[in-house]
PDB file of C-alpha atoms in Angstrom:
ATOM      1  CA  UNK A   1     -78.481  97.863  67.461  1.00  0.00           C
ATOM      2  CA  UNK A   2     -78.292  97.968  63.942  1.00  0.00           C
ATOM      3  CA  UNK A   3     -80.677  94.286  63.407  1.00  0.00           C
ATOM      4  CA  UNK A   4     -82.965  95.697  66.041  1.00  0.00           C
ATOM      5  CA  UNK A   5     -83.700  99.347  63.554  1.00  0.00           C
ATOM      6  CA  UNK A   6     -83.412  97.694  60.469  1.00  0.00           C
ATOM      7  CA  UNK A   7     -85.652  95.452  61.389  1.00  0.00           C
ATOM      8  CA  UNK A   8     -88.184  97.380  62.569  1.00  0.00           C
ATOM      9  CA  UNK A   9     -88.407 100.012  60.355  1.00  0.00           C
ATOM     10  CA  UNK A  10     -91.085 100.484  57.818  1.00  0.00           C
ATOM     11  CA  UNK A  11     -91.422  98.763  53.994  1.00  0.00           C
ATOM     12  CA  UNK A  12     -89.259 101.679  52.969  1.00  0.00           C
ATOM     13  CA  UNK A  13     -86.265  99.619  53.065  1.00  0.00           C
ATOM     14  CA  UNK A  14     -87.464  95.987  52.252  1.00  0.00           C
ATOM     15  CA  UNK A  15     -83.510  95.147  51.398  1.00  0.00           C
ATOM     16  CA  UNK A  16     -82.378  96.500  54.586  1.00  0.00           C
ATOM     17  CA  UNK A  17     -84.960  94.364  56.542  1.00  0.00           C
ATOM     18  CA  UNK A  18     -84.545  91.257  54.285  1.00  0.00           C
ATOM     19  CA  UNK A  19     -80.141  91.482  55.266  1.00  0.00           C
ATOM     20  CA  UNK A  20     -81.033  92.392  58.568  1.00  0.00           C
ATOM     21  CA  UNK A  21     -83.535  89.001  59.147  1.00  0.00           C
ATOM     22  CA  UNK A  22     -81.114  87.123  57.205  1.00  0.00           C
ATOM     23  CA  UNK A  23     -78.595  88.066  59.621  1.00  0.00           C
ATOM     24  CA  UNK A  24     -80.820  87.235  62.675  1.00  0.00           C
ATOM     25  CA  UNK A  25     -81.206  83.671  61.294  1.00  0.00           C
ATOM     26  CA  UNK A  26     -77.800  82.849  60.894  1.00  0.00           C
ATOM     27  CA  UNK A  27     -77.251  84.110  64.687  1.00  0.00           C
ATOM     28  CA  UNK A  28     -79.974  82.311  65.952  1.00  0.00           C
ATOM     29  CA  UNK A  29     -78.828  79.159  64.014  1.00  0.00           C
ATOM     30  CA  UNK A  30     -75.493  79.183  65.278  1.00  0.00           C
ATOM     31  CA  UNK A  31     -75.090  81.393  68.119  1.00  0.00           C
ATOM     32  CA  UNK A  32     -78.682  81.064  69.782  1.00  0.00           C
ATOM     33  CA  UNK A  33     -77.271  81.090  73.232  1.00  0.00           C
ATOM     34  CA  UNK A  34     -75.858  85.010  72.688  1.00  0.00           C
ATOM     35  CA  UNK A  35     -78.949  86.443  71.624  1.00  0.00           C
ATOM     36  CA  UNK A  36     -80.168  88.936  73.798  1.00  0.00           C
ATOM     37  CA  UNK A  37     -83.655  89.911  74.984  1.00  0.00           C
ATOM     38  CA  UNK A  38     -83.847  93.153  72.831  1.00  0.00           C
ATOM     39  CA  UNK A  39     -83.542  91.409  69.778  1.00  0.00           C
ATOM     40  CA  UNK A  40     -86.307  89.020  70.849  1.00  0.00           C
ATOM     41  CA  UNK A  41     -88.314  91.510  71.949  1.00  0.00           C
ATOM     42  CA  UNK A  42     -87.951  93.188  68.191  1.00  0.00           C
ATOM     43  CA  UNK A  43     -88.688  89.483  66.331  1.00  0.00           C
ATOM     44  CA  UNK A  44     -91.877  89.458  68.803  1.00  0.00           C
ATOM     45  CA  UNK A  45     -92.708  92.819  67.450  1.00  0.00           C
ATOM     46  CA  UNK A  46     -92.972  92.083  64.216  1.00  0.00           C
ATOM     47  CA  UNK A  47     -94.481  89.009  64.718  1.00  0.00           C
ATOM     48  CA  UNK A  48     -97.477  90.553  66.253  1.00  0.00           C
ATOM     49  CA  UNK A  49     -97.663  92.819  62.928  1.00  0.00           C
ATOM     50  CA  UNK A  50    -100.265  91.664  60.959  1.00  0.00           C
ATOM     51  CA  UNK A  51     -99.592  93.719  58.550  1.00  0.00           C
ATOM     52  CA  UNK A  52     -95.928  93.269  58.247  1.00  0.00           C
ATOM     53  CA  UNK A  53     -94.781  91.044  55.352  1.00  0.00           C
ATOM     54  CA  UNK A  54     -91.991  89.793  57.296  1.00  0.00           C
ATOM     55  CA  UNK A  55     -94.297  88.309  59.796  1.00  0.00           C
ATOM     56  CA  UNK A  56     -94.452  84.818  58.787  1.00  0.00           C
ATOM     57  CA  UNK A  57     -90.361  84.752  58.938  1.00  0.00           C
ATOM     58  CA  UNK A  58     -90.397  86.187  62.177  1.00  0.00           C
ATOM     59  CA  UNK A  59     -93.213  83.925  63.408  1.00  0.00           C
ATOM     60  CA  UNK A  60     -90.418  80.912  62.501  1.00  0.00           C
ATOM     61  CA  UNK A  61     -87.249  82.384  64.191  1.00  0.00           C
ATOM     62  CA  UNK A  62     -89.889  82.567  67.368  1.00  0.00           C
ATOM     63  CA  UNK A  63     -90.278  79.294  67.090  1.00  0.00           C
ATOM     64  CA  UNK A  64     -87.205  78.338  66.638  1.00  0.00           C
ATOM     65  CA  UNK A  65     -85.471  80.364  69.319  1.00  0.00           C
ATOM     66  CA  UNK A  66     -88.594  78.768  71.441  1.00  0.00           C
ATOM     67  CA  UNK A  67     -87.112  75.560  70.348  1.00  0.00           C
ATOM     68  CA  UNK A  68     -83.742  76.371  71.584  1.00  0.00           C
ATOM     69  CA  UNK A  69     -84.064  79.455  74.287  1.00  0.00           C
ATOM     70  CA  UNK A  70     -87.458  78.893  75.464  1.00  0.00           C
ATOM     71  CA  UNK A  71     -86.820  81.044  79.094  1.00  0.00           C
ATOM     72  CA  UNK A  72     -86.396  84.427  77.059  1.00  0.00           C
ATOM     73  CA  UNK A  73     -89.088  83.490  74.955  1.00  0.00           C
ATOM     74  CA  UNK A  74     -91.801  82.520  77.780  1.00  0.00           C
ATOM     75  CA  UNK A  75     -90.973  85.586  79.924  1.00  0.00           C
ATOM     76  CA  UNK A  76     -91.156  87.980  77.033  1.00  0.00           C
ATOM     77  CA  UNK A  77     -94.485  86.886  76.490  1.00  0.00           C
ATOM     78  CA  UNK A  78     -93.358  85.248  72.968  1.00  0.00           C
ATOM     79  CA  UNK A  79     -95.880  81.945  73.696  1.00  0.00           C
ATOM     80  CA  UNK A  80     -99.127  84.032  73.090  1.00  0.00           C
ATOM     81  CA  UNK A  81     -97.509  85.876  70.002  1.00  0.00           C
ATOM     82  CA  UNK A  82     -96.360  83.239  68.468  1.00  0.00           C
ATOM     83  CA  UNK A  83     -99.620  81.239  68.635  1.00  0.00           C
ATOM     84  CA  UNK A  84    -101.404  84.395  67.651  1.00  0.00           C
ATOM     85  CA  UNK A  85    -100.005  84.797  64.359  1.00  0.00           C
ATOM     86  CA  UNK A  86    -100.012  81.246  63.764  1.00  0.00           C
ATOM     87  CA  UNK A  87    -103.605  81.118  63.954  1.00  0.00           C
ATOM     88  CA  UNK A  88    -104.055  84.752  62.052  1.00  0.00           C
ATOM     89  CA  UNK A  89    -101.807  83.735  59.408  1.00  0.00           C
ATOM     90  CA  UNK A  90    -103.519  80.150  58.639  1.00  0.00           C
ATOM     91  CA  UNK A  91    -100.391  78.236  59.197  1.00  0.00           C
ATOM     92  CA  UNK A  92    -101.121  75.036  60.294  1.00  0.00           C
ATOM     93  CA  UNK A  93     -97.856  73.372  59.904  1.00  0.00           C
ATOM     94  CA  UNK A  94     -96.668  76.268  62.317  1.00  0.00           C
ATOM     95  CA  UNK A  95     -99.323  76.061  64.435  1.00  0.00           C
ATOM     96  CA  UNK A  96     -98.631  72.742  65.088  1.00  0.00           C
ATOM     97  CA  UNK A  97     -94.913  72.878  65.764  1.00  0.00           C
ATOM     98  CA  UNK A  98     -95.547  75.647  67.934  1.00  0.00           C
ATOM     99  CA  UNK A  99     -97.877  73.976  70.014  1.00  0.00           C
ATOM    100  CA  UNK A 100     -95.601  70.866  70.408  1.00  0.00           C
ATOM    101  CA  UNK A 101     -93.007  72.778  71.415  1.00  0.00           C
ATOM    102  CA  UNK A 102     -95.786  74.726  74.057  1.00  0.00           C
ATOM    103  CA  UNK A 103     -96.467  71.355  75.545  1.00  0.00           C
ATOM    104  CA  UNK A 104     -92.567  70.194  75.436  1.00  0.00           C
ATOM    105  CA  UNK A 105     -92.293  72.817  77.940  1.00  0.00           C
ATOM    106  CA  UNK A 106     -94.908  73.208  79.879  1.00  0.00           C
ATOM    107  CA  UNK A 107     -93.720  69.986  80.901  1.00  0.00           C
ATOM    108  CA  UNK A 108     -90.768  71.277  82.455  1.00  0.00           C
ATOM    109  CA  UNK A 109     -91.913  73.013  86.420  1.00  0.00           C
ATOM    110  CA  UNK A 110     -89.953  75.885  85.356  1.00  0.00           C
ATOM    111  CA  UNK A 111     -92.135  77.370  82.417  1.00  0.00           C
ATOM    112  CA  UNK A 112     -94.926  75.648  83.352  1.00  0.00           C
ATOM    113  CA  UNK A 113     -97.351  79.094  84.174  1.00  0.00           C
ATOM    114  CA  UNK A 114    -100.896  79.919  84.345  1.00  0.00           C
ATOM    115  CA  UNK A 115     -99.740  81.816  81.159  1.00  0.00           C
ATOM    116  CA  UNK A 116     -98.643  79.826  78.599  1.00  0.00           C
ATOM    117  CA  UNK A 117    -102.067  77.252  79.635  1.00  0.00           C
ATOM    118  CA  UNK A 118    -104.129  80.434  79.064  1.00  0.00           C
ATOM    119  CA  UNK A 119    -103.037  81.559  75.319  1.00  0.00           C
ATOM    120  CA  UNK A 120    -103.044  77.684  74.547  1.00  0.00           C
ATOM    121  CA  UNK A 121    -107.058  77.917  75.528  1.00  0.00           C
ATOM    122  CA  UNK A 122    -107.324  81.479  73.818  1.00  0.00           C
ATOM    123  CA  UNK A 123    -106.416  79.397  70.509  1.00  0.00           C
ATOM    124  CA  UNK A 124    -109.491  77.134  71.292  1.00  0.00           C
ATOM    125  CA  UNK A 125    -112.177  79.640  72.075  1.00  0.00           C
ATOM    126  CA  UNK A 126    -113.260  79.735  68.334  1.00  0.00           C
ATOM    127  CA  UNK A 127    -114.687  76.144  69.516  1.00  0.00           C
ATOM    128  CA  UNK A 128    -117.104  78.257  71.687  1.00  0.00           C
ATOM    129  CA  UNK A 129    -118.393  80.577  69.428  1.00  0.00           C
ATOM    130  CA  UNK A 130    -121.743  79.568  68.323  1.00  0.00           C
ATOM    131  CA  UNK A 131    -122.306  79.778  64.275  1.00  0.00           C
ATOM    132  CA  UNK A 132    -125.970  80.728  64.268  1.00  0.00           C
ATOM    133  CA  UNK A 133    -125.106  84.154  65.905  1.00  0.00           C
ATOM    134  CA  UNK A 134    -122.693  85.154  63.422  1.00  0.00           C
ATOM    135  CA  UNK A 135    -123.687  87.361  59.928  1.00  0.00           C
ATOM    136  CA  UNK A 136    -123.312  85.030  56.920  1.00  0.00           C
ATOM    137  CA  UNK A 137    -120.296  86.680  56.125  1.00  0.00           C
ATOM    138  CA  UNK A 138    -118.372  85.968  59.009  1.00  0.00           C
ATOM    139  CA  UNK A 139    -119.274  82.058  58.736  1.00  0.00           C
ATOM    140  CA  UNK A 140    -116.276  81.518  56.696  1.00  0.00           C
ATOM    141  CA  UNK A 141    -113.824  82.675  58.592  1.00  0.00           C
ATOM    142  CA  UNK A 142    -115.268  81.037  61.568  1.00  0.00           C
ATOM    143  CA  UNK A 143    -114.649  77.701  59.760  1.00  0.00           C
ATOM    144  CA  UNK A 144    -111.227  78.013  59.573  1.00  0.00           C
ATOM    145  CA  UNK A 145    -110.720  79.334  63.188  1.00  0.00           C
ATOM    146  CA  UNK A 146    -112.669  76.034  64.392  1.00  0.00           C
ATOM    147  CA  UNK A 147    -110.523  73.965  61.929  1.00  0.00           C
ATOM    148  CA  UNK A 148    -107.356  75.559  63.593  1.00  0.00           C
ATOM    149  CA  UNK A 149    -108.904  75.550  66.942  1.00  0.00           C
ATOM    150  CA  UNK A 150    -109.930  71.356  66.190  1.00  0.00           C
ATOM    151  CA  UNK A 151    -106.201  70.519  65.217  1.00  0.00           C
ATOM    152  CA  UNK A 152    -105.070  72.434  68.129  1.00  0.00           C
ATOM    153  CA  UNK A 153    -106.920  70.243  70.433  1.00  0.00           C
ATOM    154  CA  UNK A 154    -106.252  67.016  68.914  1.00  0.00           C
ATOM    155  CA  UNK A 155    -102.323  68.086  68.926  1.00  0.00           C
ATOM    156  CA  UNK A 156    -103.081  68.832  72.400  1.00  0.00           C
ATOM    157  CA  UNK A 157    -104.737  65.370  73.032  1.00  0.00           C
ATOM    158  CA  UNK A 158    -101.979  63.288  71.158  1.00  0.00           C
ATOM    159  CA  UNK A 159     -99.565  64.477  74.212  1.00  0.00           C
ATOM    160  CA  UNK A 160     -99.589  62.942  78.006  1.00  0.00           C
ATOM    161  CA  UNK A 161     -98.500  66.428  78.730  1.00  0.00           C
ATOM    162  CA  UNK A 162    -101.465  67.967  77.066  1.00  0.00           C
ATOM    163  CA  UNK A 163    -104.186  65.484  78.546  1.00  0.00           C
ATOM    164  CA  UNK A 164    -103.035  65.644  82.291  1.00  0.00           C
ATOM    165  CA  UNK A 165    -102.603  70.009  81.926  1.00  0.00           C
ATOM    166  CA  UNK A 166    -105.961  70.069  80.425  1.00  0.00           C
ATOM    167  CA  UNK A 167    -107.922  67.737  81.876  1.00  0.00           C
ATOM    168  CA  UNK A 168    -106.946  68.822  85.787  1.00  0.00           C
ATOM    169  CA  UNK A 169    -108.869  71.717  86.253  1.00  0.00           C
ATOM    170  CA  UNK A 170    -112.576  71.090  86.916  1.00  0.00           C
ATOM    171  CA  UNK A 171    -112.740  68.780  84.470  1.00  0.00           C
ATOM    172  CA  UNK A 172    -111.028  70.552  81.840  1.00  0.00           C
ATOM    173  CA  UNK A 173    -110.883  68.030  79.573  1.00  0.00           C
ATOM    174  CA  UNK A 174    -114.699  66.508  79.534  1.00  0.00           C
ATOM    175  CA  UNK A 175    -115.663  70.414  78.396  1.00  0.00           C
ATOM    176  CA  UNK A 176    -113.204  69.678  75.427  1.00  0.00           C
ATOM    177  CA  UNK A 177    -114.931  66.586  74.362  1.00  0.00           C
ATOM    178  CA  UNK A 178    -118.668  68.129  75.104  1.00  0.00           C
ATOM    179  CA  UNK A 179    -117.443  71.108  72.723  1.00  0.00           C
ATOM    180  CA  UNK A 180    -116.882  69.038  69.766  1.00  0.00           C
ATOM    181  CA  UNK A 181    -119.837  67.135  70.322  1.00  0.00           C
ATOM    182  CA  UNK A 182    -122.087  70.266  70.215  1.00  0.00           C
ATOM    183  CA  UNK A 183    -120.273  71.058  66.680  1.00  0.00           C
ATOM    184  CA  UNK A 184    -120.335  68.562  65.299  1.00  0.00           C
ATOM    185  CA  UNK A 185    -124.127  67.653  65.758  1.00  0.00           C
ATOM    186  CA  UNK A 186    -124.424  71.110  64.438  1.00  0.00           C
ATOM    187  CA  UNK A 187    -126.656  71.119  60.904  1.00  0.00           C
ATOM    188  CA  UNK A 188    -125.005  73.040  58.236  1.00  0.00           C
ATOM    189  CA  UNK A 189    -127.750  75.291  56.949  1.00  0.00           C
TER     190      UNK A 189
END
């Protein structure tokens, strides 16, 4: 009870929440297995805080405990958080790992949900967006959501796992490829 407040209380008591996170690491590094679904549930919440400066810490204990307890993490709905902040934060190392470990197990029947394939495709609708309908000061950021959303899909097609999820549905995967063909015959202006 005491990690779940301290962690998400306000900046009021940055030492509290820095012992309190520090704490949740060393339990999820050696006792991942005992970590129950209200302290998950709190990580996830203050992963999804963009404005929380523990977010980026929080975004790697998802991971990890995605890495090592990925059943709580699916069914608390940790998959689209995670890649969420990933992609809001800029973190492409992150974004990577995470979507590795996505794929890992969406290999497996069990986690294998219309779900977790949805927020993987939310990360690559940037790709749709077309750049001439945007205000000049949005081009900027769209750039970085289509670089994101690119090394999403190229992690995506370096995996069997990725090509045969992605390329089953009505030719899933062709769309890909006709997506970054439009782009990239796009002239910058």
């Amino acid at each position: 009870m005491f990690i779940i407040m301290s962690l998400e209380r306000s900046d009021k008591l940055p030492q509290e929440r820095n012992s309190a996170l520090a704490l949740l690491s060393f339990l999820i590094e050696n006792f991942t297995h005992l970590i129950p679904r209200s302290i998950i549930l709190s990580i996830l919440c203050v992963a999804n805080d963009s404005t929380d400066p523990l977010r980026t810490a929080c975004l790697k204990l998802v991971l990890q405990l995605m890495i090592h307890i990925p059943e709580k993490v699916v069914f608390c709905d940790g998959v689209q958080v995670l890649l969420n902040g990933c992609v809001e934060t800029c973190n492409c190392s992150l974004l990577q790992s995470s979507v590795l470990a996505c794929l890992y197990y969406l290999n497996d029947y069990r986690f294998r949900q219309k779900k977790t394939i949805l927020d993987l495709q939310i990360v690559l609708d940037p790709l749709l967006i077309e750049s001439k309908s945007l205000p000049p000061d949005k081009q900027s950021e769209l750039q970085v959501s289509r670089y994101m959303s690119n090394l999403v899909l190229l992690t995506i097609l370096r995996t069997w796992t990725g090509l045969l999820i992605f390329s089953g549905d009505l030719n899933g995967l062709n769309s890909y490829f006709n997506i970054l063909a439009t782009h990239s015959e796009e002239e910058p202006e």
